[in-house]
mmCIF file of C-alpha atoms in Angstrom:
data_model
loop_
_atom_site.group_PDB
_atom_site.id
_atom_site.type_symbol
_atom_site.label_atom_id
_atom_site.label_comp_id
_atom_site.label_asym_id
_atom_site.label_seq_id
_atom_site.Cartn_x
_atom_site.Cartn_y
_atom_site.Cartn_z
ATOM 1 C CA MET A 21 -28.613 2.476 37.893
ATOM 2 C CA SER A 22 -27.960 -1.013 39.337
ATOM 3 C CA LYS A 23 -25.605 -3.426 37.593
ATOM 4 C CA VAL A 24 -28.534 -5.653 36.599
ATOM 5 C CA LYS A 25 -30.395 -2.773 35.045
ATOM 6 C CA VAL A 26 -27.327 -1.619 33.218
ATOM 7 C CA GLU A 27 -26.747 -5.090 31.730
ATOM 8 C CA GLU A 28 -30.460 -5.383 30.783
ATOM 9 C CA SER A 29 -30.163 -2.025 29.023
ATOM 10 C CA ILE A 30 -27.014 -3.143 27.204
ATOM 11 C CA MET A 31 -28.513 -6.401 26.002
ATOM 12 C CA SER A 32 -31.653 -4.613 24.861
ATOM 13 C CA TYR A 33 -29.466 -2.223 22.836
ATOM 14 C CA LEU A 34 -27.301 -5.004 21.400
ATOM 15 C CA THR A 35 -30.210 -7.029 20.092
ATOM 16 C CA ASP A 36 -32.256 -4.066 18.843
ATOM 17 C CA THR A 37 -32.309 -3.657 15.075
ATOM 18 C CA SER A 38 -32.766 0.092 15.555
ATOM 19 C CA PRO A 39 -30.503 0.821 18.551
ATOM 20 C CA ASN A 40 -30.514 4.009 20.609
ATOM 21 C CA ASP A 41 -27.582 6.276 21.179
ATOM 22 C CA LEU A 42 -25.732 4.333 23.847
ATOM 23 C CA ASN A 43 -21.984 4.791 23.564
ATOM 24 C CA VAL A 44 -21.103 1.145 23.125
ATOM 25 C CA VAL A 45 -17.398 1.858 22.576
ATOM 26 C CA THR A 46 -17.158 3.471 26.015
ATOM 27 C CA MET A 47 -19.312 0.778 27.580
ATOM 28 C CA LEU A 48 -16.986 -1.940 26.296
ATOM 29 C CA HIS A 49 -13.977 -0.128 27.679
ATOM 30 C CA ASP A 50 -15.659 0.399 31.038
ATOM 31 C CA PHE A 51 -16.682 -3.245 31.213
ATOM 32 C CA TRP A 52 -13.124 -4.485 30.760
ATOM 33 C CA GLU A 53 -11.602 -1.786 32.969
ATOM 34 C CA GLN A 54 -13.867 -2.853 35.847
ATOM 35 C CA LYS A 55 -13.150 -6.524 35.154
ATOM 36 C CA GLN A 56 -9.371 -5.921 35.211
ATOM 37 C CA MET A 57 -9.507 -3.848 38.352
ATOM 38 C CA SER A 58 -11.578 -6.504 40.142
ATOM 39 C CA GLN A 59 -8.847 -9.009 39.267
ATOM 40 C CA VAL A 60 -6.199 -6.666 40.621
ATOM 41 C CA ASN A 61 -8.028 -6.321 43.899
ATOM 42 C CA SER A 62 -8.904 -10.020 44.354
ATOM 43 C CA PRO A 63 -7.204 -11.658 47.351
ATOM 44 C CA SER A 64 -5.706 -14.491 45.235
ATOM 45 C CA ASN A 65 -3.972 -12.040 42.921
ATOM 46 C CA LYS A 66 -2.486 -10.108 45.811
ATOM 47 C CA ILE A 67 -1.068 -13.343 47.209
ATOM 48 C CA ASP A 68 0.480 -14.746 44.067
ATOM 49 C CA GLY A 69 1.459 -11.380 42.557
ATOM 50 C CA SER A 70 -0.551 -11.846 39.339
ATOM 51 C CA GLY A 71 -2.409 -8.655 40.030
ATOM 52 C CA GLU A 72 0.535 -6.725 38.611
ATOM 53 C CA ASP A 73 -0.111 -8.304 35.199
ATOM 54 C CA ALA A 74 -3.784 -7.392 35.318
ATOM 55 C CA ALA A 75 -2.912 -3.842 36.338
ATOM 56 C CA SER A 76 -0.561 -3.408 33.404
ATOM 57 C CA GLN A 77 -3.295 -4.616 31.014
ATOM 58 C CA THR A 78 -5.610 -1.795 32.089
ATOM 59 C CA GLU A 79 -3.232 0.659 30.428
ATOM 60 C CA CYS A 80 -3.952 -0.722 26.950
ATOM 61 C CA LEU A 81 -7.266 -2.534 27.261
ATOM 62 C CA LEU A 82 -8.645 -2.680 23.747
ATOM 63 C CA LEU A 83 -7.057 -2.582 20.321
ATOM 64 C CA TYR A 84 -9.136 -1.331 17.387
ATOM 65 C CA GLU A 85 -7.901 -1.951 13.867
ATOM 66 C CA SER A 86 -9.520 -0.933 10.592
ATOM 67 C CA ALA A 87 -9.110 -3.249 7.617
ATOM 68 C CA PRO A 88 -7.583 -1.522 4.542
ATOM 69 C CA SER A 89 -10.369 -0.345 2.242
ATOM 70 C CA HIS A 90 -10.801 2.162 -0.548
ATOM 71 C CA GLY A 91 -14.458 2.562 0.273
ATOM 72 C CA PRO A 92 -17.528 0.954 1.877
ATOM 73 C CA PRO A 93 -18.287 -1.496 3.212
ATOM 74 C CA PHE A 94 -15.742 -0.997 5.994
ATOM 75 C CA ALA A 95 -14.437 -3.590 8.446
ATOM 76 C CA CYS A 96 -13.088 -3.046 11.955
ATOM 77 C CA TYR A 97 -11.641 -5.476 14.472
ATOM 78 C CA VAL A 98 -11.395 -5.089 18.245
ATOM 79 C CA THR A 99 -9.053 -7.271 20.322
ATOM 80 C CA LEU A 100 -9.876 -7.834 23.982
ATOM 81 C CA PRO A 101 -7.307 -8.008 26.792
ATOM 82 C CA GLY A 102 -7.015 -11.816 26.684
ATOM 83 C CA GLY A 103 -6.552 -11.814 22.893
ATOM 84 C CA SER A 104 -10.059 -12.642 21.675
ATOM 85 C CA CYS A 105 -10.918 -10.682 18.547
ATOM 86 C CA PHE A 106 -14.301 -9.637 17.108
ATOM 87 C CA GLY A 107 -15.333 -7.697 14.052
ATOM 88 C CA ASN A 108 -18.386 -5.727 12.916
ATOM 89 C CA TYR A 109 -21.271 -8.004 11.987
ATOM 90 C CA LYS A 110 -23.288 -5.438 10.066
ATOM 91 C CA VAL A 111 -22.497 -3.949 6.656
ATOM 92 C CA CYS A 112 -21.072 -0.546 7.541
ATOM 93 C CA ASP A 113 -20.818 2.484 5.281
ATOM 94 C CA THR A 114 -18.328 4.383 7.493
ATOM 95 C CA GLN A 115 -15.292 3.443 9.548
ATOM 96 C CA ALA A 116 -16.911 4.938 12.676
ATOM 97 C CA GLU A 117 -19.980 2.761 12.190
ATOM 98 C CA ALA A 118 -17.762 -0.312 11.726
ATOM 99 C CA ARG A 119 -15.930 0.550 14.945
ATOM 100 C CA ARG A 120 -19.193 0.853 16.893
ATOM 101 C CA ASP A 121 -20.539 -2.394 15.550
ATOM 102 C CA ALA A 122 -17.344 -4.248 16.314
ATOM 103 C CA ALA A 123 -17.580 -2.936 19.863
ATOM 104 C CA ARG A 124 -21.238 -4.052 20.008
ATOM 105 C CA VAL A 125 -20.337 -7.600 18.995
ATOM 106 C CA ALA A 126 -17.398 -7.682 21.454
ATOM 107 C CA LEU A 127 -19.509 -6.355 24.297
ATOM 108 C CA MET A 128 -22.268 -8.904 23.638
ATOM 109 C CA ASN A 129 -19.741 -11.732 23.770
ATOM 110 C CA SER A 130 -18.050 -10.267 26.824
ATOM 111 C CA LEU A 131 -21.315 -10.113 28.741
ATOM 112 C CA VAL A 132 -22.438 -13.599 27.732
ATOM 113 C CA ASN A 133 -19.021 -14.945 28.701
ATOM 114 C CA GLU A 134 -19.704 -13.893 32.314
ATOM 115 C CA LEU A 135 -22.712 -16.228 32.573
ATOM 116 C CA PRO A 136 -22.311 -19.294 34.779
ATOM 117 C CA SER A 137 -23.184 -21.477 31.774
ATOM 118 C CA ARG A 138 -20.035 -20.258 30.027
ATOM 119 C CA ARG A 139 -17.778 -21.912 32.625
ATOM 120 C CA ILE A 140 -16.137 -25.186 31.666
ATOM 121 C CA SER A 141 -17.606 -27.751 34.060
ATOM 122 C CA PRO A 142 -17.342 -31.533 34.373
ATOM 123 C CA GLN A 143 -20.831 -31.825 32.896
ATOM 124 C CA PHE A 144 -19.886 -29.714 29.905
ATOM 125 C CA ILE A 145 -16.670 -31.696 29.371
ATOM 126 C CA THR A 146 -18.628 -34.931 29.291
ATOM 127 C CA GLN A 147 -21.133 -33.535 26.770
ATOM 128 C CA SER A 148 -18.394 -31.962 24.634
ATOM 129 C CA LEU A 149 -16.349 -35.179 24.487
ATOM 130 C CA GLU A 150 -19.428 -37.193 23.544
ATOM 131 C CA GLN A 151 -20.207 -34.709 20.745
ATOM 132 C CA ALA A 152 -16.604 -34.756 19.554
ATOM 133 C CA ALA A 153 -16.565 -38.589 19.541
ATOM 134 C CA SER A 154 -19.756 -38.623 17.505
ATOM 135 C CA ASP A 155 -18.552 -36.016 15.044
ATOM 136 C CA SER A 156 -15.211 -37.765 14.537
ATOM 137 C CA ALA A 157 -16.674 -41.304 14.469
ATOM 138 C CA VAL A 158 -14.360 -42.550 17.238
ATOM 139 C CA PHE A 159 -15.012 -44.355 20.521
ATOM 140 C CA ILE A 160 -15.700 -42.240 23.583
ATOM 141 C CA GLU A 161 -13.254 -44.525 25.469
ATOM 142 C CA ASP A 162 -10.456 -42.801 23.504
ATOM 143 C CA ALA A 163 -10.931 -39.787 25.783
ATOM 144 C CA CYS A 164 -9.031 -41.752 28.488
ATOM 145 C CA ASP A 165 -6.058 -42.320 26.182
ATOM 146 C CA SER A 166 -3.773 -39.279 25.898
ATOM 147 C CA SER A 167 -2.201 -40.679 22.747
ATOM 148 C CA THR A 168 -5.438 -40.226 20.830
ATOM 149 C CA SER A 169 -6.906 -37.021 19.375
ATOM 150 C CA LEU A 170 -9.948 -37.251 21.636
ATOM 151 C CA GLY A 171 -7.704 -37.855 24.614
ATOM 152 C CA THR A 172 -5.743 -34.727 23.726
ATOM 153 C CA TYR A 173 -8.955 -32.730 23.510
ATOM 154 C CA SER A 174 -9.966 -34.117 26.910
ATOM 155 C CA LEU A 175 -6.642 -33.004 28.430
ATOM 156 C CA LEU A 176 -7.112 -29.497 27.073
ATOM 157 C CA LEU A 177 -10.638 -29.233 28.431
ATOM 158 C CA HIS A 178 -9.680 -30.492 31.903
ATOM 159 C CA SER A 179 -6.766 -28.080 32.044
ATOM 160 C CA TYR A 180 -9.299 -25.203 31.807
ATOM 161 C CA ILE A 181 -12.008 -26.488 34.119
ATOM 162 C CA GLY A 182 -13.675 -23.646 35.992
ATOM 163 C CA ARG A 183 -12.568 -21.059 33.440
ATOM 164 C CA THR A 184 -14.619 -19.342 30.764
ATOM 165 C CA MET A 185 -15.202 -20.222 27.142
ATOM 166 C CA LEU A 186 -13.332 -17.173 25.893
ATOM 167 C CA GLU A 187 -10.303 -18.104 28.014
ATOM 168 C CA PHE A 188 -10.393 -21.600 26.557
ATOM 169 C CA GLN A 189 -10.722 -20.212 23.015
ATOM 170 C CA GLU A 190 -7.720 -17.938 23.587
ATOM 171 C CA MET A 191 -5.629 -20.919 24.558
ATOM 172 C CA MET A 192 -6.968 -23.037 21.718
ATOM 173 C CA THR A 193 -5.978 -20.357 19.203
ATOM 174 C CA VAL A 194 -2.351 -21.126 19.984
ATOM 175 C CA PHE A 195 -2.880 -24.808 19.206
ATOM 176 C CA GLN A 196 -4.903 -23.983 16.101
ATOM 177 C CA LEU A 197 -1.974 -21.990 14.743
ATOM 178 C CA LEU A 198 0.539 -24.670 15.737
ATOM 179 C CA HIS A 199 -1.551 -27.243 13.863
ATOM 180 C CA TRP A 200 -1.970 -24.996 10.804
ATOM 181 C CA ASN A 201 1.759 -24.239 10.750
ATOM 182 C CA GLY A 202 2.819 -27.893 11.023
ATOM 183 C CA THR A 203 4.522 -27.422 14.400
ATOM 184 C CA LEU A 204 2.461 -30.104 16.122
ATOM 185 C CA LYS A 205 3.438 -32.727 13.589
ATOM 186 C CA ALA A 206 7.073 -31.712 13.871
ATOM 187 C CA LEU A 207 6.949 -32.112 17.657
ATOM 188 C CA ARG A 208 5.280 -35.474 17.310
ATOM 189 C CA ASP A 209 7.944 -36.574 14.865
ATOM 190 C CA ARG A 210 10.531 -35.631 17.495
ATOM 191 C CA GLN A 211 8.816 -37.979 19.955
ATOM 192 C CA CYS A 212 7.516 -35.173 22.135
ATOM 193 C CA SER A 213 4.651 -36.376 24.287
ATOM 194 C CA ARG A 214 1.285 -34.655 23.916
ATOM 195 C CA GLN A 215 1.225 -33.984 27.637
ATOM 196 C CA SER A 216 4.526 -32.085 27.451
ATOM 197 C CA VAL A 217 3.386 -30.116 24.400
ATOM 198 C CA ILE A 218 0.121 -29.162 26.117
ATOM 199 C CA ALA A 219 1.914 -28.243 29.332
ATOM 200 C CA HIS A 220 4.322 -25.990 27.434
ATOM 201 C CA TYR A 221 2.015 -24.231 24.953
ATOM 202 C CA SER A 222 -1.044 -23.875 27.184
ATOM 203 C CA GLN A 223 1.062 -21.475 29.271
ATOM 204 C CA ARG A 224 2.345 -19.457 26.285
ATOM 205 C CA ARG A 225 0.819 -16.415 24.767
ATOM 206 C CA LEU A 226 1.050 -15.458 21.146
ATOM 207 C CA ASP A 227 3.926 -13.009 20.823
ATOM 208 C CA GLU A 228 6.158 -11.531 18.172
ATOM 209 C CA TYR A 229 8.661 -14.314 18.537
ATOM 210 C CA MET A 230 6.058 -17.017 17.825
ATOM 211 C CA ARG A 231 4.633 -15.044 14.866
ATOM 212 C CA SER A 232 8.061 -14.421 13.422
ATOM 213 C CA SER A 233 8.945 -18.077 13.778
ATOM 214 C CA MET A 234 5.860 -19.145 11.895
ATOM 215 C CA ALA A 235 6.406 -16.468 9.230
ATOM 216 C CA LEU A 236 9.940 -17.780 8.741
ATOM 217 C CA ASP A 237 8.582 -21.272 8.182
ATOM 218 C CA TRP A 238 6.217 -19.985 5.509
ATOM 219 C CA LEU A 239 9.022 -18.020 3.941
ATOM 220 C CA GLY A 240 10.974 -21.262 3.537
ATOM 221 C CA ARG A 241 7.986 -22.908 1.903
ATOM 222 C CA GLU A 242 7.667 -19.946 -0.505
ATOM 223 C CA GLN A 243 11.262 -20.444 -1.505
ATOM 224 C CA ARG A 244 10.612 -24.082 -2.419
ATOM 225 C CA ALA A 245 7.228 -23.398 -4.056
ATOM 226 C CA PRO A 246 6.999 -19.832 -5.366
ATOM 227 C CA GLY A 247 3.464 -18.456 -5.294
ATOM 228 C CA LEU A 248 2.415 -20.560 -2.297
ATOM 229 C CA LEU A 249 2.251 -17.585 0.064
ATOM 230 C CA ARG A 250 -0.160 -15.613 -2.096
ATOM 231 C CA GLU A 251 -2.432 -18.631 -2.536
ATOM 232 C CA GLU A 252 -2.425 -19.328 1.224
ATOM 233 C CA LEU A 253 -3.056 -15.672 2.017
ATOM 234 C CA GLN A 254 -6.017 -15.501 -0.336
ATOM 235 C CA VAL A 255 -7.549 -18.564 1.403
ATOM 236 C CA ALA A 256 -6.917 -17.023 4.845
ATOM 237 C CA GLN A 257 -8.442 -13.728 3.840
ATOM 238 C CA ARG A 258 -11.600 -15.456 2.570
ATOM 239 C CA GLU A 259 -11.838 -17.425 5.822
ATOM 240 C CA LEU A 260 -11.509 -14.193 7.818
ATOM 241 C CA VAL A 261 -14.303 -12.470 5.915
ATOM 242 C CA LEU A 262 -16.570 -15.481 6.161
ATOM 243 C CA ALA A 263 -15.977 -15.862 9.913
ATOM 244 C CA GLN A 264 -16.637 -12.124 10.381
ATOM 245 C CA HIS A 265 -19.958 -12.328 8.523
ATOM 246 C CA ARG A 266 -20.925 -15.239 10.769
ATOM 247 C CA GLY A 267 -20.142 -13.230 13.875
ATOM 248 C CA MET A 268 -17.443 -15.666 15.056
ATOM 249 C CA GLU A 269 -14.402 -15.082 17.242
ATOM 250 C CA LEU A 270 -11.761 -14.030 14.723
ATOM 251 C CA ARG A 271 -8.293 -14.248 16.256
ATOM 252 C CA PHE A 272 -7.201 -17.511 14.586
ATOM 253 C CA TYR A 273 -8.182 -16.230 11.120
ATOM 254 C CA LYS A 274 -6.689 -12.765 11.715
ATOM 255 C CA GLU A 275 -3.420 -14.151 13.054
ATOM 256 C CA LYS A 276 -3.089 -16.400 9.977
ATOM 257 C CA THR A 277 -3.434 -13.427 7.626
ATOM 258 C CA GLU A 278 -0.947 -11.360 9.605
ATOM 259 C CA ILE A 279 1.643 -14.149 9.728
ATOM 260 C CA LEU A 280 1.311 -14.730 6.007
ATOM 261 C CA ASN A 281 1.494 -11.024 5.273
ATOM 262 C CA LEU A 282 4.676 -10.827 7.352
ATOM 263 C CA ALA A 283 6.181 -13.733 5.454
ATOM 264 C CA LEU A 284 5.170 -12.181 2.096
ATOM 265 C CA SER A 285 6.719 -8.851 3.016
ATOM 266 C CA GLN A 286 9.964 -10.615 3.869
ATOM 267 C CA ALA A 287 9.842 -12.607 0.644
ATOM 268 C CA TYR A 288 10.259 -9.372 -1.287
ATOM 269 C CA ILE A 289 13.302 -8.411 0.852
ATOM 270 C CA HIS A 290 15.016 -11.786 1.059
ATOM 271 C CA HIS A 291 14.498 -12.851 -2.514
ATOM 272 C CA THR A 292 17.837 -14.640 -3.019
ATOM 273 C CA PRO A 293 18.404 -18.346 -2.316
ATOM 274 C CA GLU A 294 21.115 -17.420 0.200
ATOM 275 C CA ALA A 295 18.442 -15.893 2.392
ATOM 276 C CA HIS A 296 16.881 -19.313 2.854
ATOM 277 C CA ASN A 297 19.923 -21.441 3.489
ATOM 278 C CA GLN A 298 18.794 -22.295 6.995
ATOM 279 C CA SER A 299 16.786 -25.435 7.183
ATOM 280 C CA PRO A 300 13.126 -25.000 8.217
ATOM 281 C CA SER A 301 12.368 -25.686 11.834
ATOM 282 C CA HIS A 302 9.152 -27.609 11.183
ATOM 283 C CA THR A 303 7.862 -30.393 9.066
ATOM 284 C CA TYR A 304 5.244 -29.024 6.743
ATOM 285 C CA GLN A 305 2.663 -31.721 6.294
ATOM 286 C CA PRO A 306 -0.396 -30.853 8.355
ATOM 287 C CA GLU A 307 -1.039 -33.133 11.301
ATOM 288 C CA GLN A 308 -4.267 -35.022 11.275
ATOM 289 C CA LEU A 309 -5.358 -33.884 14.722
ATOM 290 C CA PRO A 310 -8.586 -32.123 15.585
ATOM 291 C CA LEU A 311 -6.805 -29.715 17.941
ATOM 292 C CA HIS A 312 -7.921 -26.895 15.656
ATOM 293 C CA ILE A 313 -11.574 -27.833 16.102
ATOM 294 C CA ILE A 314 -13.726 -26.491 18.853
ATOM 295 C CA HIS A 315 -16.715 -28.700 18.360
ATOM 296 C CA PRO A 316 -19.860 -26.578 17.950
ATOM 297 C CA GLY A 317 -22.129 -29.201 19.383
ATOM 298 C CA HIS A 318 -23.681 -26.991 22.040
ATOM 299 C CA ARG A 319 -24.992 -23.452 21.743
ATOM 300 C CA SER A 320 -26.496 -21.290 24.462
ATOM 301 C CA LEU A 321 -27.989 -18.652 22.170
ATOM 302 C CA ASP A 322 -29.075 -18.584 18.558
ATOM 303 C CA ASN A 323 -27.642 -15.152 17.757
ATOM 304 C CA PRO A 324 -24.743 -15.796 15.307
ATOM 305 C CA THR A 325 -22.625 -13.152 17.040
ATOM 306 C CA LEU A 326 -22.397 -15.387 20.069
ATOM 307 C CA GLN A 327 -20.996 -18.461 18.370
ATOM 308 C CA THR A 328 -17.453 -18.158 19.702
ATOM 309 C CA CYS A 329 -16.875 -21.731 20.888
ATOM 310 C CA ASN A 330 -18.603 -24.499 22.779
ATOM 311 C CA SER A 331 -21.172 -23.580 25.337
ATOM 312 C CA PRO A 332 -23.249 -25.817 27.596
ATOM 313 C CA PRO A 333 -26.911 -26.198 26.667
#
């Protein structure tokens, strides 16, 4: 069967309310395996050596995680190689069903992400900035000033020109978490330029060190205001469930809950004041920057499972 026919069959399955017996879990794995191998074999990767990274990622392509539950409905999350995360959209009575539906949503988004319209282009940047300026009630001229929020958003978009929406969302998740955690404000208070912050963090991936650092900050806040962690975790869990029911990309919400859970687990261990003697590394008032917003002004499809981030009309 040709590649076009295969993709048509997949999309027919994914949008069918009574799907057939296609093994969508295997199809998702095969899709990303082929994508990774094509990156390994591309001439540019052979020249700059980045093919080695892509090759290593084929060994652990997809991560499936089941949310703790004593019974139905069940929830499952699947994380793609770049870090994007999707969950089951349907109400599922078994964990196996939740796993299949999460794979279905992830495969749909993966396929749509390959469309030319999902590439960040100059035309899309112009439209996105205009929409952002309208939504934020600011002047479009601010996009030329890197000291403004709109100018920062413009810098982020231009840094990912030619790349896909999922790649942009993966990078933006880092900035979303930095904003939520108060790190961006702390850096601004230290007179760090936005260009230097973007240059540094746009090249960083979320890792255990970054998660632990954020958890430590929240642990310090809990020491100063007992009960804050549980309140923040409840909010984050509600946001995760709501985003999942809307078929959205979930990594930002899922990372928040995991960071807060990590901090809460440490709060039970380090429960004495001496454990918190070190001063927090961040200022904790949230920064009034729209870095955490990916303006939903443009949608390519109406299916809620495809609303991951901006897309050209």
